CSV table of C-alpha atoms in Angstrom, one decimal:
chain,number,residue,atom,x,y,z
U,1,UNK,CA,6.1,10.4,25.5
U,2,UNK,CA,2.6,9.0,25.6
U,3,UNK,CA,1.1,12.5,25.1
U,4,UNK,CA,3.5,13.2,22.3
U,5,UNK,CA,2.5,10.0,20.5
U,6,UNK,CA,-1.2,10.7,21.0
U,7,UNK,CA,-0.7,14.2,19.7
U,8,UNK,CA,1.0,12.9,16.5
U,9,UNK,CA,-1.8,10.3,16.0
U,10,UNK,CA,-4.4,13.1,16.2
U,11,UNK,CA,-2.4,15.6,14.2
U,12,UNK,CA,-1.9,13.3,11.3
U,13,UNK,CA,-5.3,11.5,11.5
U,14,UNK,CA,-3.6,8.1,12.0
U,15,UNK,CA,-6.3,6.3,14.0
U,16,UNK,CA,-10.0,6.7,14.1
U,17,UNK,CA,-12.4,5.3,16.6
U,18,UNK,CA,-13.2,1.6,15.7
U,19,UNK,CA,-10.0,1.0,13.7
U,20,UNK,CA,-8.0,-2.2,14.1
U,21,UNK,CA,-4.3,-1.5,14.5
U,22,UNK,CA,-1.5,-4.0,13.9
U,23,UNK,CA,1.8,-3.1,15.5
U,24,UNK,CA,4.8,-4.2,13.4
U,25,UNK,CA,7.0,-5.7,16.1
U,26,UNK,CA,10.7,-6.5,15.5
U,27,UNK,CA,11.6,-6.8,19.1
U,28,UNK,CA,13.9,-3.7,19.0
U,29,UNK,CA,13.5,-0.7,21.2
U,30,UNK,CA,11.4,1.4,18.8
U,31,UNK,CA,8.8,-1.3,18.1
U,32,UNK,CA,8.6,-2.4,21.8
U,33,UNK,CA,8.0,1.2,22.8
U,34,UNK,CA,5.3,1.5,20.1
U,35,UNK,CA,3.7,-1.8,21.3
U,36,UNK,CA,3.4,-0.6,24.9
U,37,UNK,CA,2.2,2.9,24.0
U,38,UNK,CA,-0.5,1.6,21.7
U,39,UNK,CA,-1.7,-0.8,24.3
U,40,UNK,CA,-1.9,2.1,26.8
U,41,UNK,CA,-3.8,4.2,24.3
U,42,UNK,CA,-6.1,1.4,23.1
U,43,UNK,CA,-9.1,2.1,25.4
U,44,UNK,CA,-8.7,5.8,25.5
U,45,UNK,CA,-8.8,6.1,21.7
U,46,UNK,CA,-11.2,3.2,21.1
U,47,UNK,CA,-9.4,0.9,18.7
U,48,UNK,CA,-8.7,-2.8,18.6
U,49,UNK,CA,-5.1,-3.9,18.6
U,50,UNK,CA,-2.8,-6.8,17.7
U,51,UNK,CA,0.8,-7.3,16.5
U,52,UNK,CA,2.8,-9.0,13.8
U,53,UNK,CA,6.4,-10.1,13.5
U,54,UNK,CA,8.3,-10.8,10.3
U,55,UNK,CA,11.2,-13.3,10.6
U,56,UNK,CA,13.6,-12.6,7.8
U,57,UNK,CA,15.7,-15.7,8.6
U,58,UNK,CA,18.9,-13.8,8.0
U,59,UNK,CA,20.7,-14.1,11.4
U,60,UNK,CA,20.2,-17.7,12.3
U,61,UNK,CA,19.7,-18.2,16.0
U,62,UNK,CA,19.4,-14.5,16.6
U,63,UNK,CA,16.4,-14.3,14.3
U,64,UNK,CA,14.8,-17.1,16.3
U,65,UNK,CA,15.6,-15.3,19.5
U,66,UNK,CA,13.8,-12.2,18.2
U,67,UNK,CA,10.8,-14.3,17.3
U,68,UNK,CA,10.7,-16.0,20.6
U,69,UNK,CA,11.1,-12.6,22.4
U,70,UNK,CA,8.1,-11.1,20.5
U,71,UNK,CA,6.0,-14.2,21.2
U,72,UNK,CA,6.8,-14.0,24.9
U,73,UNK,CA,6.2,-10.3,25.2
U,74,UNK,CA,2.8,-10.4,23.4
U,75,UNK,CA,1.8,-13.3,25.6
U,76,UNK,CA,2.7,-11.4,28.7
U,77,UNK,CA,0.7,-8.3,27.5
U,78,UNK,CA,-2.2,-10.5,26.2
U,79,UNK,CA,-1.8,-9.2,22.7
U,80,UNK,CA,-2.6,-11.4,19.7
U,81,UNK,CA,0.6,-11.9,17.5
U,82,UNK,CA,0.9,-13.1,13.9
U,83,UNK,CA,4.3,-14.3,12.8
U,84,UNK,CA,5.5,-14.4,9.1
U,85,UNK,CA,8.6,-16.2,7.9
U,86,UNK,CA,10.2,-15.0,4.7
U,87,UNK,CA,13.2,-16.3,2.7
U,88,UNK,CA,15.1,-13.1,1.9
U,89,UNK,CA,18.3,-14.8,0.7
U,90,UNK,CA,16.4,-17.2,-1.6
U,91,UNK,CA,14.2,-14.5,-3.0
U,92,UNK,CA,17.1,-12.1,-3.4
U,93,UNK,CA,19.0,-14.6,-5.5
U,94,UNK,CA,16.0,-15.1,-7.7
U,95,UNK,CA,15.2,-11.3,-8.2
U,96,UNK,CA,18.8,-10.0,-8.0
U,97,UNK,CA,17.8,-7.5,-5.4
U,98,UNK,CA,20.0,-6.4,-2.6
U,99,UNK,CA,19.4,-8.0,0.7
U,100,UNK,CA,18.2,-4.7,2.2
U,101,UNK,CA,15.8,-4.0,-0.7
U,102,UNK,CA,14.4,-7.6,-0.8
U,103,UNK,CA,13.9,-7.8,3.0
U,104,UNK,CA,11.9,-4.5,2.9
U,105,UNK,CA,9.7,-5.7,0.0
U,106,UNK,CA,8.9,-9.1,1.5
U,107,UNK,CA,8.2,-7.4,4.9
U,108,UNK,CA,5.7,-5.1,3.4
U,109,UNK,CA,4.2,-7.8,1.3
U,110,UNK,CA,3.5,-9.6,4.5
U,111,UNK,CA,2.0,-6.5,6.0
U,112,UNK,CA,-0.2,-6.0,3.0
U,113,UNK,CA,-1.9,-9.3,3.8
U,114,UNK,CA,-3.2,-8.0,7.1
U,115,UNK,CA,-6.6,-6.6,7.6
U,116,UNK,CA,-6.4,-3.2,9.4
U,117,UNK,CA,-3.9,-0.4,9.7
U,118,UNK,CA,-0.3,-1.3,10.2
U,119,UNK,CA,1.6,0.8,12.7
U,120,UNK,CA,5.4,0.9,12.1
U,121,UNK,CA,7.9,2.2,14.6
U,122,UNK,CA,9.7,4.7,12.4
U,123,UNK,CA,11.1,7.7,14.3
U,124,UNK,CA,12.3,11.2,13.4
U,125,UNK,CA,15.8,9.7,13.1
U,126,UNK,CA,14.6,7.1,10.5
U,127,UNK,CA,12.9,9.9,8.6
U,128,UNK,CA,16.0,12.0,8.6
U,129,UNK,CA,18.1,9.1,7.4
U,130,UNK,CA,15.6,8.5,4.5
U,131,UNK,CA,16.0,12.2,3.5
U,132,UNK,CA,19.8,11.9,3.5
U,133,UNK,CA,19.7,8.7,1.6
U,134,UNK,CA,17.4,10.2,-1.1
U,135,UNK,CA,19.6,13.3,-1.2
U,136,UNK,CA,22.7,11.3,-1.9
U,137,UNK,CA,20.9,9.3,-4.7
U,138,UNK,CA,19.3,12.4,-6.2
U,139,UNK,CA,15.7,13.3,-5.5
U,140,UNK,CA,12.9,15.7,-6.1
U,141,UNK,CA,10.9,17.5,-3.4
U,142,UNK,CA,9.0,14.4,-2.4
U,143,UNK,CA,12.2,12.5,-1.5
U,144,UNK,CA,13.2,15.3,0.9
U,145,UNK,CA,10.0,14.9,2.8
U,146,UNK,CA,11.3,11.7,4.4
U,147,UNK,CA,8.9,9.1,5.7
U,148,UNK,CA,5.3,10.1,5.5
U,149,UNK,CA,3.4,10.0,8.8
U,150,UNK,CA,0.6,8.1,7.0
U,151,UNK,CA,0.6,6.2,3.7
U,152,UNK,CA,-2.4,4.1,2.8
U,153,UNK,CA,-2.9,1.6,5.5
U,154,UNK,CA,0.4,2.4,7.2
U,155,UNK,CA,0.7,4.8,10.1
U,156,UNK,CA,3.9,5.9,12.1
U,157,UNK,CA,2.9,7.1,15.6
U,158,UNK,CA,6.6,7.6,16.6
U,159,UNK,CA,7.4,9.8,13.7
U,160,UNK,CA,7.8,13.0,15.8
U,161,UNK,CA,9.9,11.2,18.5
U,162,UNK,CA,13.7,10.9,18.2
U,163,UNK,CA,15.4,7.6,18.6
U,164,UNK,CA,17.1,8.9,21.8
U,165,UNK,CA,13.7,9.8,23.3
U,166,UNK,CA,12.4,6.4,22.6
U,167,UNK,CA,15.4,4.6,24.1
U,168,UNK,CA,15.3,6.8,27.2
U,169,UNK,CA,11.6,6.2,27.7
U,170,UNK,CA,12.1,2.4,27.4
U,171,UNK,CA,14.8,2.6,30.1
U,172,UNK,CA,12.6,4.7,32.5
U,173,UNK,CA,9.7,2.3,32.0
U,174,UNK,CA,12.0,-0.8,32.4
U,175,UNK,CA,10.8,-2.2,29.1
U,176,UNK,CA,13.1,-5.0,27.8
U,177,UNK,CA,14.0,-5.2,24.1
U,178,UNK,CA,16.5,-7.1,21.8
U,179,UNK,CA,19.2,-5.6,19.7
U,180,UNK,CA,19.9,-6.6,16.0
U,181,UNK,CA,23.6,-7.3,15.6
U,182,UNK,CA,23.5,-6.1,12.0
U,183,UNK,CA,22.7,-2.6,13.3
U,184,UNK,CA,26.5,-2.3,14.1
U,185,UNK,CA,27.5,-3.4,10.6
U,186,UNK,CA,28.4,-0.9,7.9
U,187,UNK,CA,27.5,-3.3,5.1
U,188,UNK,CA,24.1,-1.5,4.7
U,189,UNK,CA,23.7,2.0,3.3
U,190,UNK,CA,21.4,3.1,6.0
U,191,UNK,CA,23.8,2.0,8.7
U,192,UNK,CA,26.7,3.9,7.1
U,193,UNK,CA,24.5,7.0,7.1
U,194,UNK,CA,23.6,6.4,10.7
U,195,UNK,CA,27.2,5.7,11.9
U,196,UNK,CA,29.1,8.2,9.8
U,197,UNK,CA,27.0,11.0,8.4
U,198,UNK,CA,24.5,11.6,11.2
U,199,UNK,CA,27.2,12.0,14.0
U,200,UNK,CA,28.9,14.6,11.9
U,201,UNK,CA,25.6,16.5,11.6
U,202,UNK,CA,24.9,16.1,15.3
U,203,UNK,CA,28.3,17.7,16.1
U,204,UNK,CA,27.1,20.8,14.4
U,205,UNK,CA,23.5,20.6,15.6
U,206,UNK,CA,22.7,18.2,18.5
U,207,UNK,CA,19.0,18.5,17.7
U,208,UNK,CA,19.5,17.8,14.0
U,209,UNK,CA,16.7,15.1,13.9
U,210,UNK,CA,14.1,17.6,15.2
U,211,UNK,CA,15.4,20.3,12.9
U,212,UNK,CA,15.1,18.0,9.8
U,213,UNK,CA,11.7,16.9,11.0
U,214,UNK,CA,10.4,20.5,11.0
U,215,UNK,CA,11.8,21.0,7.5
U,216,UNK,CA,10.1,17.8,6.3
U,217,UNK,CA,6.7,19.0,7.7
U,218,UNK,CA,7.1,22.3,5.8
U,219,UNK,CA,8.1,20.5,2.6
U,220,UNK,CA,5.3,18.0,2.9
U,221,UNK,CA,2.8,20.9,3.0
U,222,UNK,CA,4.2,22.2,-0.3
U,223,UNK,CA,4.3,18.7,-1.7
U,224,UNK,CA,0.7,18.0,-1.0
U,225,UNK,CA,-0.3,21.3,-2.7
U,226,UNK,CA,1.8,20.5,-5.8
U,227,UNK,CA,0.3,17.0,-6.0
U,228,UNK,CA,-3.2,18.4,-5.9
U,229,UNK,CA,-2.3,21.0,-8.6
U,230,UNK,CA,-0.8,18.2,-10.7
U,231,UNK,CA,-4.0,16.1,-10.5
U,232,UNK,CA,-6.0,19.1,-11.6
U,233,UNK,CA,-3.7,19.8,-14.5
U,234,UNK,CA,-3.9,16.1,-15.7
U,235,UNK,CA,-7.7,16.1,-15.4
U,236,UNK,CA,-7.7,19.2,-17.6
U,237,UNK,CA,-5.3,17.7,-20.1
U,238,UNK,CA,-6.9,14.3,-20.4
U,239,UNK,CA,-8.1,13.2,-23.8
U,240,UNK,CA,-9.2,9.9,-25.2
U,241,UNK,CA,-6.0,7.9,-25.7
U,242,UNK,CA,-3.7,10.3,-24.0
U,243,UNK,CA,-3.1,13.9,-22.9
U,244,UNK,CA,-3.2,17.2,-24.6
U,245,UNK,CA,0.3,18.4,-25.5
U,246,UNK,CA,-1.0,22.0,-25.6
U,247,UNK,CA,-2.4,21.8,-22.1
U,248,UNK,CA,0.8,20.2,-20.8
U,249,UNK,CA,3.0,22.8,-22.4
U,250,UNK,CA,1.0,25.6,-20.7
U,251,UNK,CA,2.1,24.3,-17.3
U,252,UNK,CA,4.9,25.8,-15.2
U,253,UNK,CA,8.0,23.6,-15.5
U,254,UNK,CA,7.7,22.3,-11.9
U,255,UNK,CA,4.1,21.1,-12.6
U,256,UNK,CA,4.9,19.9,-16.1
U,257,UNK,CA,7.6,17.5,-14.8
U,258,UNK,CA,5.3,16.3,-12.1
U,259,UNK,CA,2.5,15.7,-14.6
U,260,UNK,CA,4.7,13.8,-17.0
U,261,UNK,CA,6.1,11.7,-14.1
U,262,UNK,CA,2.6,10.9,-13.0
U,263,UNK,CA,1.6,9.8,-16.5
U,264,UNK,CA,4.6,7.5,-16.7
U,265,UNK,CA,3.8,6.1,-13.2
U,266,UNK,CA,0.2,5.4,-14.2
U,267,UNK,CA,1.6,3.2,-17.0
U,268,UNK,CA,4.2,1.5,-14.8
U,269,UNK,CA,7.1,3.2,-16.5
U,270,UNK,CA,10.1,4.0,-14.3
U,271,UNK,CA,10.6,7.8,-13.8
U,272,UNK,CA,14.1,8.9,-14.6
U,273,UNK,CA,15.6,12.3,-15.2
U,274,UNK,CA,16.9,11.5,-18.6
U,275,UNK,CA,13.5,10.1,-19.6
U,276,UNK,CA,11.8,13.3,-18.5
U,277,UNK,CA,14.2,15.3,-20.5
U,278,UNK,CA,13.6,13.2,-23.6
U,279,UNK,CA,9.8,13.6,-23.2
U,280,UNK,CA,10.3,17.4,-22.8
U,281,UNK,CA,12.1,17.5,-26.1
U,282,UNK,CA,9.4,15.5,-27.8
U,283,UNK,CA,6.7,17.9,-26.5
U,284,UNK,CA,8.8,20.9,-27.6
U,285,UNK,CA,9.2,19.4,-31.1
U,286,UNK,CA,5.6,18.3,-31.3
U,287,UNK,CA,6.5,14.8,-32.3
U,288,UNK,CA,8.6,11.8,-31.4
U,289,UNK,CA,8.6,8.3,-29.9
U,290,UNK,CA,10.6,6.9,-27.0
U,291,UNK,CA,10.9,3.2,-26.3
U,292,UNK,CA,10.8,2.4,-22.6
U,293,UNK,CA,11.1,-0.8,-20.6
U,294,UNK,CA,11.3,-2.9,-23.8
U,295,UNK,CA,7.6,-3.3,-24.3
U,296,UNK,CA,5.9,0.1,-24.6
U,297,UNK,CA,6.4,3.5,-26.2
U,298,UNK,CA,5.9,7.1,-25.0
U,299,UNK,CA,4.9,9.1,-28.1
U,300,UNK,CA,3.8,12.6,-29.1
U,301,UNK,CA,1.7,12.6,-32.2
U,302,UNK,CA,-1.1,14.9,-33.5
U,303,UNK,CA,-0.9,17.0,-30.3
U,304,UNK,CA,-1.4,14.0,-28.0
U,305,UNK,CA,1.1,12.5,-25.5
U,306,UNK,CA,0.4,8.8,-25.0
U,307,UNK,CA,2.0,5.8,-23.5
U,308,UNK,CA,1.2,2.7,-25.5
U,309,UNK,CA,1.5,-0.5,-23.5
U,310,UNK,CA,2.3,-3.4,-25.8
U,311,UNK,CA,1.7,-6.0,-23.1
U,312,UNK,CA,-1.1,-8.5,-23.5
U,313,UNK,CA,-3.8,-8.7,-20.9
U,314,UNK,CA,-3.8,-12.5,-20.9
U,315,UNK,CA,-6.4,-15.1,-21.9
U,316,UNK,CA,-10.1,-14.2,-21.0
U,317,UNK,CA,-11.9,-16.8,-18.9
U,318,UNK,CA,-15.5,-17.6,-18.2
U,319,UNK,CA,-17.2,-20.6,-16.7
U,320,UNK,CA,-20.4,-21.5,-14.8
U,321,UNK,CA,-20.2,-20.8,-11.1
U,322,UNK,CA,-20.6,-23.8,-8.7
U,323,UNK,CA,-21.5,-22.9,-5.1
U,324,UNK,CA,-19.3,-24.3,-2.4
U,325,UNK,CA,-16.4,-25.6,-4.6
U,326,UNK,CA,-13.0,-24.1,-5.2
U,327,UNK,CA,-12.8,-23.0,-8.8
U,328,UNK,CA,-9.5,-22.0,-10.6
U,329,UNK,CA,-9.5,-18.7,-12.3
U,330,UNK,CA,-6.4,-16.9,-13.5
U,331,UNK,CA,-2.9,-18.1,-12.8
U,332,UNK,CA,-2.7,-19.9,-9.4
U,333,UNK,CA,-5.8,-18.1,-8.0
U,334,UNK,CA,-8.9,-20.0,-7.0
U,335,UNK,CA,-12.3,-18.7,-5.9
U,336,UNK,CA,-15.1,-20.2,-3.9
U,337,UNK,CA,-18.7,-19.0,-3.6
U,338,UNK,CA,-20.4,-19.7,-0.3
U,339,UNK,CA,-24.1,-19.2,0.7
U,340,UNK,CA,-24.8,-18.1,4.2
U,341,UNK,CA,-28.3,-18.7,5.6
U,342,UNK,CA,-30.2,-19.2,8.8
U,343,UNK,CA,-28.5,-18.3,12.1
U,344,UNK,CA,-25.3,-17.2,10.3
U,345,UNK,CA,-27.2,-14.5,8.4
U,346,UNK,CA,-28.6,-13.1,11.7
U,347,UNK,CA,-25.1,-13.0,13.1
U,348,UNK,CA,-23.7,-11.3,10.0
U,349,UNK,CA,-26.3,-8.6,10.2
U,350,UNK,CA,-24.9,-7.6,13.6
U,351,UNK,CA,-22.0,-5.9,11.8
U,352,UNK,CA,-22.5,-2.3,10.5
U,353,UNK,CA,-24.2,-1.5,7.2
U,354,UNK,CA,-20.9,-0.7,5.4
U,355,UNK,CA,-19.7,-4.3,6.0
U,356,UNK,CA,-23.2,-5.7,5.1
U,357,UNK,CA,-23.0,-4.1,1.7
U,358,UNK,CA,-20.0,-6.2,0.9
U,359,UNK,CA,-22.3,-9.3,0.7
U,360,UNK,CA,-24.7,-10.2,-2.0
U,361,UNK,CA,-28.3,-11.2,-1.5
U,362,UNK,CA,-28.4,-14.7,-3.0
U,363,UNK,CA,-32.2,-14.5,-3.7
U,364,UNK,CA,-31.7,-11.4,-5.9
U,365,UNK,CA,-29.5,-13.2,-8.3
U,366,UNK,CA,-31.1,-14.6,-11.5
U,367,UNK,CA,-30.1,-17.5,-13.7
U,368,UNK,CA,-26.8,-18.0,-15.6
U,369,UNK,CA,-24.4,-17.3,-12.7
U,370,UNK,CA,-20.9,-17.2,-14.1
U,371,UNK,CA,-17.3,-16.3,-13.1
U,372,UNK,CA,-15.4,-14.5,-15.8
U,373,UNK,CA,-12.8,-11.9,-16.6
U,374,UNK,CA,-13.9,-8.4,-17.7
U,375,UNK,CA,-15.4,-7.7,-21.1
U,376,UNK,CA,-15.6,-4.6,-23.3
U,377,UNK,CA,-18.6,-2.5,-22.2
U,378,UNK,CA,-18.9,-3.9,-18.7
U,379,UNK,CA,-20.6,-1.5,-16.3
U,380,UNK,CA,-21.5,-1.6,-12.7
U,381,UNK,CA,-23.3,0.6,-10.1
U,382,UNK,CA,-21.4,0.0,-6.9
U,383,UNK,CA,-23.1,0.1,-3.5
U,384,UNK,CA,-20.7,2.9,-2.5
U,385,UNK,CA,-21.5,5.1,-5.6
U,386,UNK,CA,-25.0,5.8,-7.1
U,387,UNK,CA,-23.5,6.4,-10.5
U,388,UNK,CA,-23.1,3.6,-13.1
U,389,UNK,CA,-19.5,3.4,-14.3
U,390,UNK,CA,-17.6,1.2,-16.8
U,391,UNK,CA,-15.1,-1.2,-15.4
U,392,UNK,CA,-12.5,0.6,-17.6
U,393,UNK,CA,-13.2,3.9,-15.8
U,394,UNK,CA,-13.1,2.3,-12.4
U,395,UNK,CA,-9.8,0.5,-13.2
U,396,UNK,CA,-8.3,3.8,-14.5
U,397,UNK,CA,-9.5,5.7,-11.4
U,398,UNK,CA,-7.8,3.1,-9.1
U,399,UNK,CA,-4.7,3.1,-11.4
U,400,UNK,CA,-4.8,-0.7,-11.8
U,401,UNK,CA,-2.0,-1.7,-14.2
U,402,UNK,CA,-3.1,-3.1,-17.5
U,403,UNK,CA,-1.2,-6.3,-16.8
U,404,UNK,CA,-3.5,-7.0,-13.8
U,405,UNK,CA,-6.9,-6.1,-15.1
U,406,UNK,CA,-7.6,-9.4,-16.9
U,407,UNK,CA,-6.8,-11.3,-13.7
U,408,UNK,CA,-9.5,-9.6,-11.7
U,409,UNK,CA,-12.6,-11.8,-11.2
U,410,UNK,CA,-16.1,-10.7,-12.2
U,411,UNK,CA,-19.3,-12.5,-11.0
U,412,UNK,CA,-22.3,-12.0,-13.3
U,413,UNK,CA,-25.7,-13.4,-14.1
U,414,UNK,CA,-27.9,-13.1,-17.1
U,415,UNK,CA,-28.8,-9.5,-16.2
U,416,UNK,CA,-25.2,-8.3,-15.9
U,417,UNK,CA,-22.4,-7.8,-13.3
U,418,UNK,CA,-23.1,-8.8,-9.7
U,419,UNK,CA,-19.7,-8.3,-8.2
U,420,UNK,CA,-16.1,-7.2,-9.1
U,421,UNK,CA,-13.0,-8.2,-7.3
U,422,UNK,CA,-11.5,-5.3,-5.4
U,423,UNK,CA,-14.7,-3.1,-5.8
U,424,UNK,CA,-17.6,-5.0,-4.3
U,425,UNK,CA,-21.2,-5.8,-5.5
U,426,UNK,CA,-23.7,-4.0,-7.7
U,427,UNK,CA,-26.5,-2.2,-6.0
U,428,UNK,CA,-29.1,-4.5,-7.4
U,429,UNK,CA,-27.8,-7.5,-5.5
U,430,UNK,CA,-26.5,-6.0,-2.2
U,431,UNK,CA,-27.6,-7.6,1.0
U,432,UNK,CA,-29.9,-5.6,3.2
U,433,UNK,CA,-32.0,-6.0,6.4
U,434,UNK,CA,-34.4,-8.2,4.5
U,435,UNK,CA,-31.8,-10.6,3.2
U,436,UNK,CA,-32.4,-14.3,4.1
U,437,UNK,CA,-29.4,-15.8,2.2
U,438,UNK,CA,-26.1,-14.1,1.6
U,439,UNK,CA,-23.5,-15.0,-1.1
U,440,UNK,CA,-19.8,-14.5,-0.2
U,441,UNK,CA,-16.7,-14.7,-2.4
U,442,UNK,CA,-13.4,-16.1,-1.0
U,443,UNK,CA,-10.1,-16.3,-2.8
U,444,UNK,CA,-7.1,-18.5,-2.4
U,445,UNK,CA,-3.9,-17.6,-4.2
U,446,UNK,CA,-0.5,-19.2,-4.1
U,447,UNK,CA,2.9,-18.0,-5.3
U,448,UNK,CA,5.1,-19.8,-7.8
U,449,UNK,CA,6.7,-21.8,-5.0
U,450,UNK,CA,3.3,-23.0,-3.7
U,451,UNK,CA,3.2,-20.8,-0.7
U,452,UNK,CA,0.2,-18.6,0.1
């Protein structure tokens, strides 16, 4: 099992030397197996390691039992553990989401707050169930690929292992784990798939999870190729204010639908089959307008396909920066600038150069230090890129929604931009080996209920 997991990690490029990995620990067999295996591989693969547990507070005493089990296990293994508590029922009532959907969203929101790669214990069986679920709802090729081995900061080292292999290995290693009583309930869609549909498939093919996993790998290869072709097609069709209808209509139907779907996604418009058909007719007619989501339009006019977001970006802000004090910016977000000098600078320089470039050299900053939102014409030359780019272009490249752009904080002096939230500092003010005083930016943001 250890060799199989290590092979998957290497095959999919999940972990590199020096990474920090956080194991998502529920207390169940899969996550306990993952925790032990990562601990065994830690020195061999040269990564640092910790764990996190999300208490959904859905099962009363049983939820507390799971938390206590995870805390005890990590203490025994000398693994640092961070625990999150989320109110799934309260949030679900507010958002009208199903319990299943809300729990997943809150869980991943907690994971997103962690620094490092998050390893989840999804197995080949989980991936197969995802494919079956998507198939029942209706899906394109991507939905048949199941759970991706890697996605952003998330890695799935057990993705090539079946659930039975994991449980058998836990038994042979005498690893204790807890069982979620809701796993036996058919109130959840995934459980009904697991209890009713999967056994039927297993009766025809006892190795169905491995068979589906091989299919998923083959489909994922095709999916990645089509994604790259779609990106190339969109780059070719891009115009100021939209996309060339002529270029889009030259694409094969499979790429055309992907291209239109990606355009909609970039503008936070839900992709639906009926919506794609409506846009297809507009492109065929050479004109038309489709109202979507109540506040924006997809239109074809003068040979250009565009999505016009009617949302407002919010009120611009700008005020003098005060060192060492919390300053409110947009919404419930606050920011504080801190100057590090003396012995602390020496200690900070012990980190690698990539980390050092995230800091600003305080002595390179001129007068008129302000904190503000972006302005038209703003440009920056980031430490990671020698080219000067407009903030608009950077935001477009990172696909930052229009509704969020005005909330991003910009630090500037009389000579221009020094630092941009989410991107880092301009080359002219980056800290280096000669820096004596460094300027850091820290954020504090609370949700509507006052929780961080």
